[in-house]
Amino acid sequence: MVRDRAHPAGASRHLVDAALEAGAGRSVQESICFIYAGRGHAWIDKDVPLDPPPFGRANEAAEVQARRFTEAGGTGVELRFGRFYAWDSTCTRYMRRMARRRLPAIPGPKDATRRPSPPSARPPGPGTSRTTGRRPAGSSTGRRPRRSAYGRP
């Protein structure tokens, strides 16, 4: 079925079928860490049960295919990535905006993070350390990051 091939879980199944037929020794499946259930501050490892949101169900199905490859005698690798960022990405700009407001950069339930300790009576100026009130060594004004030779901070 054509639609099945376009679906991520179906595509992974077809890739594993082809790898097994070709005698490949290793199959690498990318996934994402968002498919874990929320556990507050508890440690999460590969043995924690999955509870993917609707957009993560295809990842869970793809991981099933990686395990099928391993069960057939190959080496199936599942890479569960975290958050991606780059200096100019939407995600990074969002996290910077939230940090400037002293808000959590990753959305979640209110009790998922501890509130920061209250600021001192007189907050330090831009670019200064909260603990010492001084700028980090080698920093300029603290307002703009220095540019590297490649034109990026």
PDB file of C-alpha atoms in Angstrom, residues 33-128:
ATOM      1  CA  CYS A  33      13.055  11.375  24.149  1.00  0.00           C
ATOM      2  CA  PHE A  34       9.570  12.934  24.216  1.00  0.00           C
ATOM      3  CA  ILE A  35       8.040   9.461  24.074  1.00  0.00           C
ATOM      4  CA  TYR A  36       8.807   8.821  27.767  1.00  0.00           C
ATOM      5  CA  ALA A  37       6.100   9.365  30.345  1.00  0.00           C
ATOM      6  CA  GLY A  38       6.622  12.320  32.672  1.00  0.00           C
ATOM      7  CA  ARG A  39       8.419  11.259  35.852  1.00  0.00           C
ATOM      8  CA  GLY A  40       9.072  14.556  37.613  1.00  0.00           C
ATOM      9  CA  HIS A  41      12.595  14.516  39.019  1.00  0.00           C
ATOM     10  CA  ALA A  42      12.975  10.721  38.788  1.00  0.00           C
ATOM     11  CA  TRP A  43      15.726   9.266  36.606  1.00  0.00           C
ATOM     12  CA  ILE A  44      14.754   8.078  33.124  1.00  0.00           C
ATOM     13  CA  ASP A  45      16.618   5.292  31.331  1.00  0.00           C
ATOM     14  CA  LYS A  46      15.854   2.767  28.601  1.00  0.00           C
ATOM     15  CA  ASP A  47      13.855   0.560  30.996  1.00  0.00           C
ATOM     16  CA  VAL A  48      11.248   3.233  31.778  1.00  0.00           C
ATOM     17  CA  PRO A  49       7.929   2.445  30.046  1.00  0.00           C
ATOM     18  CA  LEU A  50       7.009   4.646  27.119  1.00  0.00           C
ATOM     19  CA  ASP A  51       3.896   6.790  27.004  1.00  0.00           C
ATOM     20  CA  PRO A  52       4.163   8.741  23.760  1.00  0.00           C
ATOM     21  CA  PRO A  53       1.931  11.670  22.938  1.00  0.00           C
ATOM     22  CA  PRO A  54       0.023  11.336  19.648  1.00  0.00           C
ATOM     23  CA  PHE A  55       2.898  12.828  17.634  1.00  0.00           C
ATOM     24  CA  GLY A  56       5.345  10.317  19.173  1.00  0.00           C
ATOM     25  CA  ARG A  57       3.495   7.112  18.355  1.00  0.00           C
ATOM     26  CA  ALA A  58       5.276   6.766  15.011  1.00  0.00           C
ATOM     27  CA  ASN A  59       8.605   6.912  16.884  1.00  0.00           C
ATOM     28  CA  GLU A  60       7.483   4.137  19.204  1.00  0.00           C
ATOM     29  CA  ALA A  61       6.399   2.012  16.219  1.00  0.00           C
ATOM     30  CA  ALA A  62       9.754   2.642  14.512  1.00  0.00           C
ATOM     31  CA  GLU A  63      11.599   1.478  17.645  1.00  0.00           C
ATOM     32  CA  VAL A  64       9.596  -1.749  17.537  1.00  0.00           C
ATOM     33  CA  GLN A  65      11.081  -2.311  14.077  1.00  0.00           C
ATOM     34  CA  ALA A  66      14.617  -1.726  15.402  1.00  0.00           C
ATOM     35  CA  ARG A  67      13.991  -4.366  18.073  1.00  0.00           C
ATOM     36  CA  ARG A  68      12.648  -6.708  15.393  1.00  0.00           C
ATOM     37  CA  PHE A  69      15.960  -6.301  13.547  1.00  0.00           C
ATOM     38  CA  THR A  70      17.856  -7.229  16.742  1.00  0.00           C
ATOM     39  CA  GLU A  71      15.623 -10.244  17.372  1.00  0.00           C
ATOM     40  CA  ALA A  72      16.430 -11.438  13.839  1.00  0.00           C
ATOM     41  CA  GLY A  73      20.147 -11.526  14.720  1.00  0.00           C
ATOM     42  CA  GLY A  74      21.317  -8.054  13.701  1.00  0.00           C
ATOM     43  CA  THR A  75      22.393  -5.112  15.833  1.00  0.00           C
ATOM     44  CA  GLY A  76      19.499  -2.678  16.145  1.00  0.00           C
ATOM     45  CA  VAL A  77      20.417   0.750  17.509  1.00  0.00           C
ATOM     46  CA  GLU A  78      17.818   3.210  18.792  1.00  0.00           C
ATOM     47  CA  LEU A  79      19.002   6.807  19.202  1.00  0.00           C
ATOM     48  CA  ARG A  80      16.596   8.824  21.352  1.00  0.00           C
ATOM     49  CA  PHE A  81      17.533  12.418  20.743  1.00  0.00           C
ATOM     50  CA  GLY A  82      16.720  15.261  23.109  1.00  0.00           C
ATOM     51  CA  ARG A  83      16.107  18.863  22.122  1.00  0.00           C
ATOM     52  CA  PHE A  84      17.945  20.185  19.073  1.00  0.00           C
ATOM     53  CA  TYR A  85      19.219  23.720  18.887  1.00  0.00           C
ATOM     54  CA  ALA A  86      21.325  26.013  16.723  1.00  0.00           C
ATOM     55  CA  TRP A  87      22.318  29.631  17.186  1.00  0.00           C
ATOM     56  CA  ASP A  88      19.543  30.864  14.883  1.00  0.00           C
ATOM     57  CA  SER A  89      16.842  28.229  15.373  1.00  0.00           C
ATOM     58  CA  THR A  90      13.317  29.048  16.480  1.00  0.00           C
ATOM     59  CA  CYS A  91      13.805  26.817  19.529  1.00  0.00           C
ATOM     60  CA  THR A  92      16.974  28.658  20.598  1.00  0.00           C
ATOM     61  CA  ARG A  93      15.341  32.073  20.139  1.00  0.00           C
ATOM     62  CA  TYR A  94      12.398  30.870  22.236  1.00  0.00           C
ATOM     63  CA  MET A  95      14.682  29.569  25.002  1.00  0.00           C
ATOM     64  CA  ARG A  96      16.603  32.888  25.047  1.00  0.00           C
ATOM     65  CA  ARG A  97      13.341  34.826  25.302  1.00  0.00           C
ATOM     66  CA  MET A  98      12.181  32.656  28.207  1.00  0.00           C
ATOM     67  CA  ALA A  99      15.563  32.952  29.964  1.00  0.00           C
ATOM     68  CA  ARG A 100      15.410  36.754  29.737  1.00  0.00           C
ATOM     69  CA  ARG A 101      12.019  36.590  31.443  1.00  0.00           C
ATOM     70  CA  ARG A 102      13.413  34.123  34.006  1.00  0.00           C
ATOM     71  CA  LEU A 103      10.850  31.504  32.924  1.00  0.00           C
ATOM     72  CA  PRO A 104      11.366  27.810  32.146  1.00  0.00           C
ATOM     73  CA  ALA A 105      12.510  27.352  28.566  1.00  0.00           C
ATOM     74  CA  ILE A 106      10.749  24.018  28.140  1.00  0.00           C
ATOM     75  CA  PRO A 107       6.981  23.967  28.670  1.00  0.00           C
ATOM     76  CA  GLY A 108       5.558  21.530  31.152  1.00  0.00           C
ATOM     77  CA  PRO A 109       3.420  21.201  34.263  1.00  0.00           C
ATOM     78  CA  LYS A 110       3.870  23.862  36.924  1.00  0.00           C
ATOM     79  CA  ASP A 111       5.298  21.401  39.452  1.00  0.00           C
ATOM     80  CA  ALA A 112       7.886  19.964  37.033  1.00  0.00           C
ATOM     81  CA  THR A 113      10.588  22.437  38.040  1.00  0.00           C
ATOM     82  CA  ARG A 114      11.545  24.198  41.204  1.00  0.00           C
ATOM     83  CA  ARG A 115      11.067  27.927  41.316  1.00  0.00           C
ATOM     84  CA  PRO A 116      14.336  29.853  41.257  1.00  0.00           C
ATOM     85  CA  SER A 117      15.432  31.453  44.482  1.00  0.00           C
ATOM     86  CA  PRO A 118      14.158  35.019  44.836  1.00  0.00           C
ATOM     87  CA  PRO A 119      16.394  37.665  43.270  1.00  0.00           C
ATOM     88  CA  SER A 120      18.356  40.002  45.497  1.00  0.00           C
ATOM     89  CA  ALA A 121      16.881  43.405  46.340  1.00  0.00           C
ATOM     90  CA  ARG A 122      19.012  45.051  43.664  1.00  0.00           C
ATOM     91  CA  PRO A 123      19.341  42.871  40.564  1.00  0.00           C
ATOM     92  CA  PRO A 124      22.691  42.921  38.783  1.00  0.00           C
ATOM     93  CA  GLY A 125      23.035  44.693  35.445  1.00  0.00           C
ATOM     94  CA  PRO A 126      22.887  42.930  32.076  1.00  0.00           C
ATOM     95  CA  GLY A 127      25.572  40.333  31.507  1.00  0.00           C
ATOM     96  CA  THR A 128      26.636  40.147  35.155  1.00  0.00           C
TER      97      THR A 128
END
